[in-house]
Structures are given as C-alpha cells and as structure tokens.
PDB file of C-alpha atoms and ligand atoms in Angstrom:
ATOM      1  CA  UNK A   1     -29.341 -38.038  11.246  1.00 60.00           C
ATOM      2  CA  UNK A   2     -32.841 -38.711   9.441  1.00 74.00           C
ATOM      3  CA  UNK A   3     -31.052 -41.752   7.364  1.00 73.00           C
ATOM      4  CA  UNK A   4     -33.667 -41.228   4.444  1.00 86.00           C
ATOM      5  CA  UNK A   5     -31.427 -37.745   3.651  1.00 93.00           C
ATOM      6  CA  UNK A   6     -28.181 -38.634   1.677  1.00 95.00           C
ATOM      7  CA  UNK A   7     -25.897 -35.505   2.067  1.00 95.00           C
ATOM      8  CA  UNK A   8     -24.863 -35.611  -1.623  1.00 96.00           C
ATOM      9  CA  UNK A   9     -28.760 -34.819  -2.065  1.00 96.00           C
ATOM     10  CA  UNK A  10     -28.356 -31.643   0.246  1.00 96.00           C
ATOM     11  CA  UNK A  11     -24.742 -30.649  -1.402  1.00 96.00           C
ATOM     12  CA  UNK A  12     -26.567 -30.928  -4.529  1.00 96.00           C
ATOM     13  CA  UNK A  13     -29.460 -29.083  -3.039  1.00 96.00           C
ATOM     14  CA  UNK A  14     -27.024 -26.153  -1.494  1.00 97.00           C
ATOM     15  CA  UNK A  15     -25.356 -25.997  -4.886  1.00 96.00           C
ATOM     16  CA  UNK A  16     -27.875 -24.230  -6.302  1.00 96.00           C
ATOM     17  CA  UNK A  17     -27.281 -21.725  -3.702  1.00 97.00           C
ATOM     18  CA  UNK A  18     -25.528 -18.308  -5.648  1.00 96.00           C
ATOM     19  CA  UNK A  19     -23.382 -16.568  -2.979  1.00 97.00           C
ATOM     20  CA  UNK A  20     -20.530 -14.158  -2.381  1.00 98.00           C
ATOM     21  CA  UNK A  21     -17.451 -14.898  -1.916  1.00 98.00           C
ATOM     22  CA  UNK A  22     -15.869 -13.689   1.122  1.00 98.00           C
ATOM     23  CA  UNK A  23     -12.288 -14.363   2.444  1.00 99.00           C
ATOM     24  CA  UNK A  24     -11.649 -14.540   6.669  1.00 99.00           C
ATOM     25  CA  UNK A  25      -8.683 -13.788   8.179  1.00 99.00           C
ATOM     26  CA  UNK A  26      -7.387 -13.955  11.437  1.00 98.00           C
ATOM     27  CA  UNK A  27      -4.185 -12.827  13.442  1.00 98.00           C
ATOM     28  CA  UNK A  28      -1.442 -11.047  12.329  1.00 97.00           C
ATOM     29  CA  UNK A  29       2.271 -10.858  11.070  1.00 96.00           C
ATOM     30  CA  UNK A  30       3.715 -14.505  10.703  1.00 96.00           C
ATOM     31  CA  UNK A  31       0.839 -15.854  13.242  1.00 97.00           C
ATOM     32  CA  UNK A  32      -2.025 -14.900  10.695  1.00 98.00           C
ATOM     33  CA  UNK A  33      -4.056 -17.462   8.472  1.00 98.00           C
ATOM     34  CA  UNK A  34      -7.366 -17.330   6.558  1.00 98.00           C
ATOM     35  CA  UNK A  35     -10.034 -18.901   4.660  1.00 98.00           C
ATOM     36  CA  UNK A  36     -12.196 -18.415   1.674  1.00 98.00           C
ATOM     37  CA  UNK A  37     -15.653 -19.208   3.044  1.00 99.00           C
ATOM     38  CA  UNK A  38     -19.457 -18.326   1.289  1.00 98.00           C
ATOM     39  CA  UNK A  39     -21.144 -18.462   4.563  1.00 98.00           C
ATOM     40  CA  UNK A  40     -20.916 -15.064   5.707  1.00 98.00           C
ATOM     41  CA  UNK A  41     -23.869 -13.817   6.201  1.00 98.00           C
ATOM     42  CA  UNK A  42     -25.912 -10.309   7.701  1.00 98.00           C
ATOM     43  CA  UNK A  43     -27.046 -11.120  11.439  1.00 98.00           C
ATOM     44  CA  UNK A  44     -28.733  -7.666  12.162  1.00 98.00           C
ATOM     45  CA  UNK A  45     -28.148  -4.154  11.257  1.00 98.00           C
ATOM     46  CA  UNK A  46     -28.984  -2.549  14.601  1.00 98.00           C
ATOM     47  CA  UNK A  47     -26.210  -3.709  16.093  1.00 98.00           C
ATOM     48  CA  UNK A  48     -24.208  -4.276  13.516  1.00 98.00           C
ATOM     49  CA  UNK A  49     -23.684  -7.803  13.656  1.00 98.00           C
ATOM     50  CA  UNK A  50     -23.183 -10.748  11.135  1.00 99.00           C
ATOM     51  CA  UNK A  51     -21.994 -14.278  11.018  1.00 98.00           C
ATOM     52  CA  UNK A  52     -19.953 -16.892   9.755  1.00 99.00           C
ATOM     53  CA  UNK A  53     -20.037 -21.027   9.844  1.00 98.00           C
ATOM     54  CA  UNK A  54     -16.540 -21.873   9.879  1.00 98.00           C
ATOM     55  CA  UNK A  55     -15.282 -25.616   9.859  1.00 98.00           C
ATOM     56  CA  UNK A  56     -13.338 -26.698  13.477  1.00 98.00           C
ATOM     57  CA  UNK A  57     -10.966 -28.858  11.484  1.00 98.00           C
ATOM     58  CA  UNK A  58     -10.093 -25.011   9.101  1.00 98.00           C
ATOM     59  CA  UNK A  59      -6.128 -23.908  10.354  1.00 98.00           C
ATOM     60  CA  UNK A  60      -8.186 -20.898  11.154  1.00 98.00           C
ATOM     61  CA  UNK A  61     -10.404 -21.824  13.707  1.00 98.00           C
ATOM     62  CA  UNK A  62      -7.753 -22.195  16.585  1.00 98.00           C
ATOM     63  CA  UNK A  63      -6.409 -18.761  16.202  1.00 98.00           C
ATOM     64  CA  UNK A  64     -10.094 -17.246  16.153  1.00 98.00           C
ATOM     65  CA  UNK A  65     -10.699 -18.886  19.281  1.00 98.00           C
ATOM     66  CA  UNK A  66      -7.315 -17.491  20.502  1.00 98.00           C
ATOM     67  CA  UNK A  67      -7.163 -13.767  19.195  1.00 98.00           C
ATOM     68  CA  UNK A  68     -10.881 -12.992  19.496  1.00 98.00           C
ATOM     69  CA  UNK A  69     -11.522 -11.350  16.379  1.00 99.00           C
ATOM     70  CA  UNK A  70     -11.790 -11.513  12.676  1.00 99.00           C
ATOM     71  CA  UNK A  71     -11.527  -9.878   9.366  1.00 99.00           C
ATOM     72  CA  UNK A  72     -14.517 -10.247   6.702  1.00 99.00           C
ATOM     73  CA  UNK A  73     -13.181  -9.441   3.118  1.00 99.00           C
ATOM     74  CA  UNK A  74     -15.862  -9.258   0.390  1.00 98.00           C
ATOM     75  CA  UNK A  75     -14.212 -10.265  -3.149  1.00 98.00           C
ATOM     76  CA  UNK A  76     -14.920  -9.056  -6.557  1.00 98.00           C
ATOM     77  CA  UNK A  77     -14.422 -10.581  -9.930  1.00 97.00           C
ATOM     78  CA  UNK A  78     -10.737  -9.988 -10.646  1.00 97.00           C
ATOM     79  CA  UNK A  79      -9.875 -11.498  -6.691  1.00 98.00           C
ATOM     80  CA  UNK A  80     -10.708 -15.208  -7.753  1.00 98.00           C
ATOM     81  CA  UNK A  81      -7.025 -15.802  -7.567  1.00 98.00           C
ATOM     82  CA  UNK A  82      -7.072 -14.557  -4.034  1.00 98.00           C
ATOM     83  CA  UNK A  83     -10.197 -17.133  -3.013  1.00 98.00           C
ATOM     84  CA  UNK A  84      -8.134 -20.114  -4.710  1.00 98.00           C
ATOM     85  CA  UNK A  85      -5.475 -18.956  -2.224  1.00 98.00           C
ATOM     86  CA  UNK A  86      -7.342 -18.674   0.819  1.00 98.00           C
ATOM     87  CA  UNK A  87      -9.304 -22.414  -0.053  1.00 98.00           C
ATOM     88  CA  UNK A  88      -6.020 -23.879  -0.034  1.00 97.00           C
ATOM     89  CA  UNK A  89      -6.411 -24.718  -3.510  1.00 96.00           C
ATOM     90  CA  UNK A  90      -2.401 -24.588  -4.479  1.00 91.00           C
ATOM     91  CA  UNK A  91      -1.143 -25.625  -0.684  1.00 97.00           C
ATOM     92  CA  UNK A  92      -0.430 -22.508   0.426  1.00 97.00           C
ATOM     93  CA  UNK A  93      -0.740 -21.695   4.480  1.00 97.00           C
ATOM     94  CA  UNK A  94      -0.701 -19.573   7.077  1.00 98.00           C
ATOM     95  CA  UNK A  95       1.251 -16.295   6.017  1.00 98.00           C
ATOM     96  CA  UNK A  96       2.242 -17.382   2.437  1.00 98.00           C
ATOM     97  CA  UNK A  97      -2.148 -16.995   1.623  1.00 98.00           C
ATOM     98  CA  UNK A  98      -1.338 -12.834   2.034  1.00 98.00           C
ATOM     99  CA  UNK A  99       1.891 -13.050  -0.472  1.00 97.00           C
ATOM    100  CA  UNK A 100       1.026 -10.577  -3.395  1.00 96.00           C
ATOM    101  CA  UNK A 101      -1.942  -8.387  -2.138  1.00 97.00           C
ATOM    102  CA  UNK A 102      -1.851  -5.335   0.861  1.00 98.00           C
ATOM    103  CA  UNK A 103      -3.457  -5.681   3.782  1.00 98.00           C
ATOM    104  CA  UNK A 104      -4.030  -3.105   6.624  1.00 98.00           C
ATOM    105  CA  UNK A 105      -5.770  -3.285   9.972  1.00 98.00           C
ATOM    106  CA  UNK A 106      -7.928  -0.814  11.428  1.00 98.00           C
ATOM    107  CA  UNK A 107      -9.695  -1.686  15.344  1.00 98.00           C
ATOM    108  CA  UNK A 108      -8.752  -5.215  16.055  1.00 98.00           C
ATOM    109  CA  UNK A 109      -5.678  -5.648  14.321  1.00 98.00           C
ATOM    110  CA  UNK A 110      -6.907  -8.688  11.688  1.00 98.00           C
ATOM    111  CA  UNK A 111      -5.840  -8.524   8.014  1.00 98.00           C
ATOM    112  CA  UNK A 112      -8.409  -6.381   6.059  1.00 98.00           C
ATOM    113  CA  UNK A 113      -7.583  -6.786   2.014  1.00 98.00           C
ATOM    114  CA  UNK A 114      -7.246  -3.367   0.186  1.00 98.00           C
ATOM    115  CA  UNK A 115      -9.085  -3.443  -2.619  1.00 97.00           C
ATOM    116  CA  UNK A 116     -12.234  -5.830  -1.237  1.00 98.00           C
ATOM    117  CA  UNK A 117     -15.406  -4.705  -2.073  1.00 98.00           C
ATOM    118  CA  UNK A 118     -15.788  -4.097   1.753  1.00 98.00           C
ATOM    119  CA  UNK A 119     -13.735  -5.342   4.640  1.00 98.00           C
ATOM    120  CA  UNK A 120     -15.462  -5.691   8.199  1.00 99.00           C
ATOM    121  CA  UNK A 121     -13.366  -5.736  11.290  1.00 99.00           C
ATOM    122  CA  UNK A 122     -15.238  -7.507  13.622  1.00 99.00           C
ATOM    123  CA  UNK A 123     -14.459  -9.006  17.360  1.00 98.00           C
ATOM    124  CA  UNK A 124     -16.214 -12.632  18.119  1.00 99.00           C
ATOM    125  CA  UNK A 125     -19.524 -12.019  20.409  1.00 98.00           C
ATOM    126  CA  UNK A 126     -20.159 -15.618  20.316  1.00 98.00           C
ATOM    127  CA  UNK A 127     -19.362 -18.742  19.009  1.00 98.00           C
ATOM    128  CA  UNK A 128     -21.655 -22.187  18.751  1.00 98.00           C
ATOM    129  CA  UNK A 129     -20.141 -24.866  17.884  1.00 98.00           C
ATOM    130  CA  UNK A 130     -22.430 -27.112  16.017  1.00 98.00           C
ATOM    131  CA  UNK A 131     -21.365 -31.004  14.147  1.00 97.00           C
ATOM    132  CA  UNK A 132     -17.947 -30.133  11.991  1.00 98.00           C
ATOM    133  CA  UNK A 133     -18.559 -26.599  12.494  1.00 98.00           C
ATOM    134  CA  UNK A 134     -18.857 -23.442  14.176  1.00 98.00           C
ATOM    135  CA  UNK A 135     -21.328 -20.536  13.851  1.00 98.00           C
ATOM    136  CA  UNK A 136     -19.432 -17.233  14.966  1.00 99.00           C
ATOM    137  CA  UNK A 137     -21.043 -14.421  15.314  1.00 99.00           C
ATOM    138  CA  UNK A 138     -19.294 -10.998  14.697  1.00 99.00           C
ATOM    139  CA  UNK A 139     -19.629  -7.579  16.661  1.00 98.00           C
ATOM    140  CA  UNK A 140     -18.563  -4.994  13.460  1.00 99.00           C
ATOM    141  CA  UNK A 141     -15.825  -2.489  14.909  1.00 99.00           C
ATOM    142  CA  UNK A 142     -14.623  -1.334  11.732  1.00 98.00           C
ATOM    143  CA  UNK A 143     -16.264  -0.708   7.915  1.00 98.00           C
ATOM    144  CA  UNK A 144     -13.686  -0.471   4.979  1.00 98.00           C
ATOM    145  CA  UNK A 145     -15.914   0.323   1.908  1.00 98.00           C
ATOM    146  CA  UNK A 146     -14.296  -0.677  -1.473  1.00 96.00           C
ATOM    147  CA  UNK A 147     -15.418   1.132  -4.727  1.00 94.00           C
ATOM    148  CA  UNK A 148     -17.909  -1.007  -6.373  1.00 93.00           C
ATOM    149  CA  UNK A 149     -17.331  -3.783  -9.108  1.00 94.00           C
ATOM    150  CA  UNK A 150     -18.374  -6.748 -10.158  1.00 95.00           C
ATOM    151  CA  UNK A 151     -18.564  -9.279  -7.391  1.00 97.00           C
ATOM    152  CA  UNK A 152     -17.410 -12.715  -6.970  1.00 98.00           C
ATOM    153  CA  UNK A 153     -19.852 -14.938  -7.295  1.00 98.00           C
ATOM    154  CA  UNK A 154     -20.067 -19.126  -6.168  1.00 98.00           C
ATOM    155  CA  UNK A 155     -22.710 -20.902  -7.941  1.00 96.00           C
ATOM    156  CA  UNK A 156     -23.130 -24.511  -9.031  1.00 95.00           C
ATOM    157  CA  UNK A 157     -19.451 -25.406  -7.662  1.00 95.00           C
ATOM    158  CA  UNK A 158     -17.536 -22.897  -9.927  1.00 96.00           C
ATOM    159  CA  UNK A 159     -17.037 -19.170  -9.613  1.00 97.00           C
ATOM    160  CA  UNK A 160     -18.736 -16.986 -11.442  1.00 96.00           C
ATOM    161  CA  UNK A 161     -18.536 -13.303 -12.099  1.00 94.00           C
ATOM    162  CA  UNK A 162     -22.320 -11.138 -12.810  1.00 90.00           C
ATOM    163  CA  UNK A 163     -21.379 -11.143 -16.732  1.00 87.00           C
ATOM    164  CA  UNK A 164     -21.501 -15.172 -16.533  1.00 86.00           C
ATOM    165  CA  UNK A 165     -25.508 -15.094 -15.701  1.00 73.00           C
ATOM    166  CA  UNK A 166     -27.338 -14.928 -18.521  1.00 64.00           C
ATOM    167  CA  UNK A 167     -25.222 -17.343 -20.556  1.00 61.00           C
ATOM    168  CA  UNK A 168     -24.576 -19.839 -17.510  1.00 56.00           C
ATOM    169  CA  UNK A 169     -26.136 -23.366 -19.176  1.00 57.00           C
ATOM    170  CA  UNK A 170     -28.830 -24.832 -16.577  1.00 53.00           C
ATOM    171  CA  UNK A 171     -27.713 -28.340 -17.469  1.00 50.00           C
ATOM    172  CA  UNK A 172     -24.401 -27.909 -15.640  1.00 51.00           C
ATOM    173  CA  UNK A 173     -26.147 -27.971 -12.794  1.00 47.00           C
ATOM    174  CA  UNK A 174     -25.681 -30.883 -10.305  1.00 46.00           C
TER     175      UNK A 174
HETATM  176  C1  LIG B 201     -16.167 -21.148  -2.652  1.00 75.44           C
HETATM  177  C2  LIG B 201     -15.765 -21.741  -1.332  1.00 75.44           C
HETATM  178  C3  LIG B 201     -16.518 -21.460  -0.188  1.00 75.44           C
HETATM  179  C4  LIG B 201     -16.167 -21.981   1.051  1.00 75.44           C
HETATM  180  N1  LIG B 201     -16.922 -21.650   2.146  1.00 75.44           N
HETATM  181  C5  LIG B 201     -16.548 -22.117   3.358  1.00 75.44           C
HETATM  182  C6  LIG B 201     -17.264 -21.734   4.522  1.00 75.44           C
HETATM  183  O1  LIG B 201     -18.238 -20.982   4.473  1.00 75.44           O
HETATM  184  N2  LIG B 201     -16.843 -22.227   5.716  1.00 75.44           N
HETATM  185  C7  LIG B 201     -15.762 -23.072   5.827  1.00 75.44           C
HETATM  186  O2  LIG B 201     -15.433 -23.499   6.936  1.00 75.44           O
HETATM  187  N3  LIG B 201     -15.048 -23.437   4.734  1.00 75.44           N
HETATM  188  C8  LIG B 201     -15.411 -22.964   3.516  1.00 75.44           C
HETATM  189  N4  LIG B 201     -14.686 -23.309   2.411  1.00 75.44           N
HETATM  190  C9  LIG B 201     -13.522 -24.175   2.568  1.00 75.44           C
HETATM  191  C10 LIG B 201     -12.316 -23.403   3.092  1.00 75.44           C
HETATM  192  O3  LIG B 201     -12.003 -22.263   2.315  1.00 75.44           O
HETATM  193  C11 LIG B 201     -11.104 -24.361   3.109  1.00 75.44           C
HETATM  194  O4  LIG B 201     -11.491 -25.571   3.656  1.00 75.44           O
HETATM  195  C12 LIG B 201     -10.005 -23.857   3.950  1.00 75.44           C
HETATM  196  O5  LIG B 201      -9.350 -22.750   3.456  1.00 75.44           O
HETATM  197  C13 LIG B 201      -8.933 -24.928   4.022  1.00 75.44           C
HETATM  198  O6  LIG B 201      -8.552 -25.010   5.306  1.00 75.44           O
HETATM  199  P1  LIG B 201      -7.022 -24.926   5.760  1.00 75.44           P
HETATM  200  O7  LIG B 201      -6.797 -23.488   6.127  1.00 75.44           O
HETATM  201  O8  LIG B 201      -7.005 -25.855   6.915  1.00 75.44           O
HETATM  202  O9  LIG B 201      -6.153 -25.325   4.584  1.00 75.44           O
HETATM  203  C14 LIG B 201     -15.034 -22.812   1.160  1.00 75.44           C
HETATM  204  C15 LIG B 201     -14.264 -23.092   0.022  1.00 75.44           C
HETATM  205  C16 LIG B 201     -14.625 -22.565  -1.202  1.00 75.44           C
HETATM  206  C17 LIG B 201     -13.782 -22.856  -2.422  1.00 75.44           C
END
C-alpha cells in the first residue's frame, strides 16, 4: 500500500460517489442469505453480463461460492427498510433478512424480490478474489422488470431518495 494514501481519505473520496442500491441474494429456503451492496455494476450488454465486489468475510460469500449463482435486486425509495435488513443493520441473518416481502425465482433458483425495480438472475462466470474482497462477475439468465419509481439512492453515507437532491446541503458532506 502507497503509505502516503490514508483510507479514510479514499472513504471520504468514494463517499461522494451517488449509487443504487441493490440487494444480493443467494440460495434458497432456510439455506438462503443476502446482502445490501452499492457495487453492482453493468459489465457489458452483449452478453449480458454485470458485476459485483462482494466482501469474503459477508455470510454470503460462502454460499455464492457453493450454489453458483445469484440474485441482483434493484431497490426503490419505499425498500430502504429492506436495505437496512439486508446490511445487517438490526441483526437479522440468513432467512429472517426475507421475513415480510415475496420473493420468487425464475432460472437459477436465487431469491428475486417482487416489487424491485428489476431483479437479475444471474449464474457466477467468474470470480477474482482481490484484498477483503471479491469481484464476481454475473452471466444474466433471467430479467424481472419492476414498474418504475423512484430509486434508492446512497450518497454521502445516508440514503437518499431523487426528491432529496436539490435540497441535500453540500456541507454534510465528509
Ligand atoms: C449502502 C450500503 C452498501 C453496501 N455495499 C456493499 C458492497 O457493495 N459490497 C459488500 O461486500 N458489502 C456492502 N455493504 C455491506 C453489506 O451489506 C454488509 O456488510 C453485510 O450485509 C453484512 O454482512 P453479514 O451478512 O455477514 O451480516 C453495503 C452496506 C450498505 C449499508
């Protein structure tokens, strides 16, 4: 590590960041867990690929690696609850995260939300593991599209809904 970089520099940095909120989930009936995560990203359109950087230490991560595929769930404004959930925020795990909301499957069998924004099935093409983390890419076998709404949002460490912008004070900013 270049030792003139302090990570609180590049949190600080990555804070300024606005992203979507997406939630992962992975295997199913009481063997099924997930995780509120911001890094999914678009990998390539032709093929339909996209990718996620998922911490190794997550309760996720081992049954990833062990069922081979992955749900994507894109949030919207009124789902904030949900990402709490999925972030651990009030200690719930594995099963107990999906208490409250309906979930379906469609190709590989992991939890797709009803009522996302989108949900994208995907199986794991590859994964690097990289430091505390993991870059997985994901082959999409399945598109649920959501009606549109307001999206989640992450910005400056808080969530943040569309009709926040405008108003959202610049000296709150770390
Ligand atoms: C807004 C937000 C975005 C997050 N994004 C990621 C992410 O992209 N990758 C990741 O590994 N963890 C991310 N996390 C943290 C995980 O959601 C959290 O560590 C995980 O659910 C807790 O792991 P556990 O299942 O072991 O309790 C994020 C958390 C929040 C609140």
């Amino acid at each position: 590590m270049n030792p003139a970089i302090d990570p609180a520099i590049f949190r600080q940095a990555m804070r300024r960041l606005a992203g979507g909120v997406g939630v992962i989930t992975v295997g199913t009936g009481e063997d099924r867990t997930g995780l509120t995560a911001t890094s999914v990203t678009a990998l390539s359109a032709e093929p339909p690929r996209l990718l996620v950087c998922i911490n190794r230490s997550a309760s996720a991560w081992p049954l990833l690696t062990e069922y081979g595929s992955f749900g994507v769930n894109l949030l919207d404004s009124n789902q904030q609850d949900l990402a709490d959930r999925f972030a651990g925020k009030s200690g719930e795990k594995g099963p107990a995260r999906f208490t409250g909301t309906r979930w379906k499957s469609l190709v590989t069998g992991a939890p797709l939300l009803e009522g996302a924004l989108a949900a994208i099935d995907c199986t794991v093409e590859e994964v690097i593991e990289r430091h505390s983390h993991a870059i997985v890419i994901g082959r999409i076998e399945a598109v649920d599209l959501g009606n549109w709404s307001d999206p989640l949002l992450y910005w400056s460490g808080l969530y943040r809904t569309t009709r926040d912008l405008p108003s959202v004070p610049f000296a709150a900013v770390g």
